[in-house]
Amino acid sequence: PKDDFYTSAFNEKVSKKFFEILKEFVVKHKDVKITVRTRLNDEYSKLANKYCSKRFIISNSNENLINQVCAHDLIISVFSNVLHEALLLEKKVLQVNLLEIENYRNLAEEKLVYYANTEVKFKEYLEKWYLNELNELNYSKHLENYANNGLFEKLTLGKGLKC
């Protein structure tokens, strides 16, 4: 079935809306570049590729995730470990949950991510990000709640890697 995606719980209709919102945002803001990461060459990935342009790029799991997170100012995800990885790297994180999926909802309830569960909120958060009007996230609280109270040795990124 077309709505049975491995890489995302999105169905085809919602995935199209997600990509259309991102595409509209890139068209409106000529200085913005969006990278969408997919895992496999599945239906979700094929759909994402239909929205490609010079500023709407599709990456895949062959590319280093940490490098990609570090190279971007805003990380958008539905449910993925990248939500936590980006928070550990102190990136702005927007969880877009148009299907009200239960996974990772605690991050939103604890206000550790920006959370959009409607198309309107998704667009609003994108605009706020663009205008640099997003409140700072509580990265320390994320460390306490999800990363062993921050009691771990932070990794030093290799040469050329900076977040």
PDB file of C-alpha atoms in Angstrom:
ATOM      1  CA  PRO A   1       0.000   0.000   0.000  1.00  0.00           C
ATOM      2  CA  LYS A   2       1.104   3.573  -0.692  1.00  0.00           C
ATOM      3  CA  ASP A   3       0.704   4.655   2.931  1.00  0.00           C
ATOM      4  CA  ASP A   4       2.988   1.978   4.381  1.00  0.00           C
ATOM      5  CA  PHE A   5       6.304   3.803   4.693  1.00  0.00           C
ATOM      6  CA  TYR A   6       9.305   2.351   6.461  1.00  0.00           C
ATOM      7  CA  THR A   7      11.089   5.639   7.116  1.00  0.00           C
ATOM      8  CA  SER A   8       8.150   7.540   8.481  1.00  0.00           C
ATOM      9  CA  ALA A   9       4.754   7.096   9.986  1.00  0.00           C
ATOM     10  CA  PHE A  10       3.451   9.686   7.521  1.00  0.00           C
ATOM     11  CA  ASN A  11       0.874   8.574   5.049  1.00  0.00           C
ATOM     12  CA  GLU A  12       1.151   9.752   1.451  1.00  0.00           C
ATOM     13  CA  LYS A  13      -1.327  12.635   1.828  1.00  0.00           C
ATOM     14  CA  VAL A  14       0.352  14.019   4.953  1.00  0.00           C
ATOM     15  CA  SER A  15       3.833  13.503   3.503  1.00  0.00           C
ATOM     16  CA  LYS A  16       2.874  15.515   0.437  1.00  0.00           C
ATOM     17  CA  LYS A  17       1.541  18.323   2.646  1.00  0.00           C
ATOM     18  CA  PHE A  18       4.761  18.249   4.727  1.00  0.00           C
ATOM     19  CA  PHE A  19       6.925  18.561   1.608  1.00  0.00           C
ATOM     20  CA  GLU A  20       4.655  21.180   0.035  1.00  0.00           C
ATOM     21  CA  ILE A  21       4.969  23.364   3.142  1.00  0.00           C
ATOM     22  CA  LEU A  22       8.751  23.056   3.044  1.00  0.00           C
ATOM     23  CA  LYS A  23       8.853  23.752  -0.693  1.00  0.00           C
ATOM     24  CA  GLU A  24       6.640  26.855  -0.295  1.00  0.00           C
ATOM     25  CA  PHE A  25       8.948  28.064   2.461  1.00  0.00           C
ATOM     26  CA  VAL A  26      12.029  27.676   0.263  1.00  0.00           C
ATOM     27  CA  VAL A  27      10.313  29.472  -2.625  1.00  0.00           C
ATOM     28  CA  LYS A  28       9.282  32.343  -0.324  1.00  0.00           C
ATOM     29  CA  HIS A  29      12.710  32.678   1.310  1.00  0.00           C
ATOM     30  CA  LYS A  30      15.356  32.612  -1.395  1.00  0.00           C
ATOM     31  CA  ASP A  31      18.230  32.414   1.103  1.00  0.00           C
ATOM     32  CA  VAL A  32      17.004  29.172   2.719  1.00  0.00           C
ATOM     33  CA  LYS A  33      18.209  25.694   1.866  1.00  0.00           C
ATOM     34  CA  ILE A  34      16.446  22.576   3.170  1.00  0.00           C
ATOM     35  CA  THR A  35      17.906  19.097   3.384  1.00  0.00           C
ATOM     36  CA  VAL A  36      15.563  16.149   3.848  1.00  0.00           C
ATOM     37  CA  ARG A  37      17.203  12.969   5.066  1.00  0.00           C
ATOM     38  CA  THR A  38      15.695   9.642   4.132  1.00  0.00           C
ATOM     39  CA  ARG A  39      16.941   6.180   4.954  1.00  0.00           C
ATOM     40  CA  LEU A  40      15.983   3.946   2.066  1.00  0.00           C
ATOM     41  CA  ASN A  41      14.821   4.095  -1.492  1.00  0.00           C
ATOM     42  CA  ASP A  42      11.236   3.483  -0.389  1.00  0.00           C
ATOM     43  CA  GLU A  43       7.975   5.236  -1.234  1.00  0.00           C
ATOM     44  CA  TYR A  44       8.692   8.062   1.242  1.00  0.00           C
ATOM     45  CA  SER A  45      12.074   8.712  -0.326  1.00  0.00           C
ATOM     46  CA  LYS A  46      10.621   8.577  -3.830  1.00  0.00           C
ATOM     47  CA  LEU A  47       7.960  11.105  -2.831  1.00  0.00           C
ATOM     48  CA  ALA A  48      10.565  13.405  -1.251  1.00  0.00           C
ATOM     49  CA  ASN A  49      12.620  13.330  -4.445  1.00  0.00           C
ATOM     50  CA  LYS A  50       9.696  14.822  -6.374  1.00  0.00           C
ATOM     51  CA  TYR A  51      10.201  18.085  -4.433  1.00  0.00           C
ATOM     52  CA  CYS A  52      13.950  18.394  -5.076  1.00  0.00           C
ATOM     53  CA  SER A  53      15.544  21.585  -6.280  1.00  0.00           C
ATOM     54  CA  LYS A  54      18.870  23.346  -5.777  1.00  0.00           C
ATOM     55  CA  ARG A  55      17.662  24.503  -2.364  1.00  0.00           C
ATOM     56  CA  PHE A  56      15.504  21.468  -1.469  1.00  0.00           C
ATOM     57  CA  ILE A  57      17.983  18.627  -1.223  1.00  0.00           C
ATOM     58  CA  ILE A  58      17.491  14.964  -0.385  1.00  0.00           C
ATOM     59  CA  SER A  59      20.296  13.237   1.490  1.00  0.00           C
ATOM     60  CA  ASN A  60      20.488   9.636   2.595  1.00  0.00           C
ATOM     61  CA  SER A  61      22.019   7.409   5.226  1.00  0.00           C
ATOM     62  CA  ASN A  62      25.325   7.280   3.323  1.00  0.00           C
ATOM     63  CA  GLU A  63      26.008  10.818   4.524  1.00  0.00           C
ATOM     64  CA  ASN A  64      27.313  11.459   8.032  1.00  0.00           C
ATOM     65  CA  LEU A  65      24.362  12.391  10.248  1.00  0.00           C
ATOM     66  CA  ILE A  66      26.385  14.441  12.743  1.00  0.00           C
ATOM     67  CA  ASN A  67      27.925  16.488   9.930  1.00  0.00           C
ATOM     68  CA  GLN A  68      24.468  17.131   8.522  1.00  0.00           C
ATOM     69  CA  VAL A  69      23.027  18.147  11.893  1.00  0.00           C
ATOM     70  CA  CYS A  70      25.966  20.475  12.510  1.00  0.00           C
ATOM     71  CA  ALA A  71      25.578  22.050   9.065  1.00  0.00           C
ATOM     72  CA  HIS A  72      21.980  23.117   9.680  1.00  0.00           C
ATOM     73  CA  ASP A  73      20.385  25.727  11.903  1.00  0.00           C
ATOM     74  CA  LEU A  74      17.026  24.000  12.394  1.00  0.00           C
ATOM     75  CA  ILE A  75      16.400  20.256  12.618  1.00  0.00           C
ATOM     76  CA  ILE A  76      12.882  19.089  11.743  1.00  0.00           C
ATOM     77  CA  SER A  77      11.712  15.577  12.512  1.00  0.00           C
ATOM     78  CA  VAL A  78       8.582  13.583  13.265  1.00  0.00           C
ATOM     79  CA  PHE A  79      10.060  10.859  15.403  1.00  0.00           C
ATOM     80  CA  SER A  80      13.673   9.874  15.212  1.00  0.00           C
ATOM     81  CA  ASN A  81      16.715   9.693  17.409  1.00  0.00           C
ATOM     82  CA  VAL A  82      17.900  12.764  15.512  1.00  0.00           C
ATOM     83  CA  LEU A  83      15.612  14.788  17.820  1.00  0.00           C
ATOM     84  CA  HIS A  84      17.842  13.821  20.738  1.00  0.00           C
ATOM     85  CA  GLU A  85      21.090  13.970  18.778  1.00  0.00           C
ATOM     86  CA  ALA A  86      20.323  17.500  17.616  1.00  0.00           C
ATOM     87  CA  LEU A  87      19.447  18.581  21.159  1.00  0.00           C
ATOM     88  CA  LEU A  88      22.739  17.144  22.426  1.00  0.00           C
ATOM     89  CA  LEU A  89      24.444  19.282  19.779  1.00  0.00           C
ATOM     90  CA  GLU A  90      22.368  22.269  21.002  1.00  0.00           C
ATOM     91  CA  LYS A  91      20.488  22.762  17.751  1.00  0.00           C
ATOM     92  CA  LYS A  92      17.005  24.188  17.384  1.00  0.00           C
ATOM     93  CA  VAL A  93      14.652  21.229  16.966  1.00  0.00           C
ATOM     94  CA  LEU A  94      11.144  21.288  15.521  1.00  0.00           C
ATOM     95  CA  GLN A  95       9.037  18.177  15.916  1.00  0.00           C
ATOM     96  CA  VAL A  96       6.309  18.067  13.269  1.00  0.00           C
ATOM     97  CA  ASN A  97       3.654  15.588  14.271  1.00  0.00           C
ATOM     98  CA  LEU A  98       0.703  16.021  11.932  1.00  0.00           C
ATOM     99  CA  LEU A  99      -0.602  12.530  12.703  1.00  0.00           C
ATOM    100  CA  GLU A 100      -0.336  12.839  16.520  1.00  0.00           C
ATOM    101  CA  ILE A 101       2.100   9.928  16.805  1.00  0.00           C
ATOM    102  CA  GLU A 102       2.829   8.995  20.416  1.00  0.00           C
ATOM    103  CA  ASN A 103       6.614   8.617  19.989  1.00  0.00           C
ATOM    104  CA  TYR A 104       8.757  11.328  21.554  1.00  0.00           C
ATOM    105  CA  ARG A 105       5.776  13.318  22.765  1.00  0.00           C
ATOM    106  CA  ASN A 106       7.501  13.874  26.136  1.00  0.00           C
ATOM    107  CA  LEU A 107      10.010  16.138  24.429  1.00  0.00           C
ATOM    108  CA  ALA A 108       7.154  18.396  23.389  1.00  0.00           C
ATOM    109  CA  GLU A 109       5.341  18.196  26.740  1.00  0.00           C
ATOM    110  CA  GLU A 110       8.561  19.137  28.513  1.00  0.00           C
ATOM    111  CA  LYS A 111       9.064  22.008  26.041  1.00  0.00           C
ATOM    112  CA  LEU A 112      12.422  20.627  24.959  1.00  0.00           C
ATOM    113  CA  VAL A 113      11.532  20.983  21.267  1.00  0.00           C
ATOM    114  CA  TYR A 114       9.323  23.296  19.256  1.00  0.00           C
ATOM    115  CA  TYR A 115       6.200  21.271  18.472  1.00  0.00           C
ATOM    116  CA  ALA A 116       3.830  21.577  15.528  1.00  0.00           C
ATOM    117  CA  ASN A 117       0.817  19.295  15.345  1.00  0.00           C
ATOM    118  CA  THR A 118      -1.004  21.342  12.683  1.00  0.00           C
ATOM    119  CA  GLU A 119      -0.029  22.765   9.317  1.00  0.00           C
ATOM    120  CA  VAL A 120      -0.599  26.283  10.663  1.00  0.00           C
ATOM    121  CA  LYS A 121       1.784  25.737  13.600  1.00  0.00           C
ATOM    122  CA  PHE A 122       4.356  24.171  11.277  1.00  0.00           C
ATOM    123  CA  LYS A 123       4.305  27.253   9.033  1.00  0.00           C
ATOM    124  CA  GLU A 124       4.386  29.577  12.064  1.00  0.00           C
ATOM    125  CA  TYR A 125       7.453  27.865  13.508  1.00  0.00           C
ATOM    126  CA  LEU A 126       9.248  28.008  10.164  1.00  0.00           C
ATOM    127  CA  GLU A 127       8.569  31.754   9.951  1.00  0.00           C
ATOM    128  CA  LYS A 128       9.622  32.322  13.570  1.00  0.00           C
ATOM    129  CA  TRP A 129      12.835  30.429  12.895  1.00  0.00           C
ATOM    130  CA  TYR A 130      13.489  32.490   9.771  1.00  0.00           C
ATOM    131  CA  LEU A 131      12.937  35.723  11.695  1.00  0.00           C
ATOM    132  CA  ASN A 132      15.101  34.444  14.561  1.00  0.00           C
ATOM    133  CA  GLU A 133      12.153  34.712  16.949  1.00  0.00           C
ATOM    134  CA  LEU A 134      12.257  31.240  18.516  1.00  0.00           C
ATOM    135  CA  ASN A 135      12.836  31.053  22.250  1.00  0.00           C
ATOM    136  CA  GLU A 136      15.953  29.235  23.375  1.00  0.00           C
ATOM    137  CA  LEU A 137      15.482  25.553  24.164  1.00  0.00           C
ATOM    138  CA  ASN A 138      16.513  24.137  27.538  1.00  0.00           C
ATOM    139  CA  TYR A 139      19.452  21.958  26.501  1.00  0.00           C
ATOM    140  CA  SER A 140      20.503  21.356  30.122  1.00  0.00           C
ATOM    141  CA  LYS A 141      17.086  19.940  30.978  1.00  0.00           C
ATOM    142  CA  HIS A 142      17.367  17.602  27.994  1.00  0.00           C
ATOM    143  CA  LEU A 143      20.749  16.409  29.273  1.00  0.00           C
ATOM    144  CA  GLU A 144      19.288  15.822  32.731  1.00  0.00           C
ATOM    145  CA  ASN A 145      16.192  13.979  31.543  1.00  0.00           C
ATOM    146  CA  TYR A 146      17.518  12.004  28.594  1.00  0.00           C
ATOM    147  CA  ALA A 147      21.305  11.822  28.767  1.00  0.00           C
ATOM    148  CA  ASN A 148      22.205  10.323  32.140  1.00  0.00           C
ATOM    149  CA  ASN A 149      21.803  13.655  33.915  1.00  0.00           C
ATOM    150  CA  GLY A 150      24.589  14.962  31.733  1.00  0.00           C
ATOM    151  CA  LEU A 151      27.002  12.622  33.517  1.00  0.00           C
ATOM    152  CA  PHE A 152      28.992  11.487  30.553  1.00  0.00           C
ATOM    153  CA  GLU A 153      32.137  12.550  28.874  1.00  0.00           C
ATOM    154  CA  LYS A 154      31.293  14.857  25.987  1.00  0.00           C
ATOM    155  CA  LEU A 155      32.855  13.843  22.738  1.00  0.00           C
ATOM    156  CA  THR A 156      35.184  16.221  21.042  1.00  0.00           C
ATOM    157  CA  LEU A 157      34.326  16.542  17.390  1.00  0.00           C
ATOM    158  CA  GLY A 158      37.100  15.658  14.970  1.00  0.00           C
ATOM    159  CA  LYS A 159      39.034  18.162  12.894  1.00  0.00           C
ATOM    160  CA  GLY A 160      36.830  20.277  10.715  1.00  0.00           C
ATOM    161  CA  LEU A 161      33.677  19.354  12.628  1.00  0.00           C
ATOM    162  CA  LYS A 162      31.952  22.146  14.484  1.00  0.00           C
ATOM    163  CA  CYS A 163      28.423  22.715  15.559  1.00  0.00           C
TER     164      CYS A 163
END
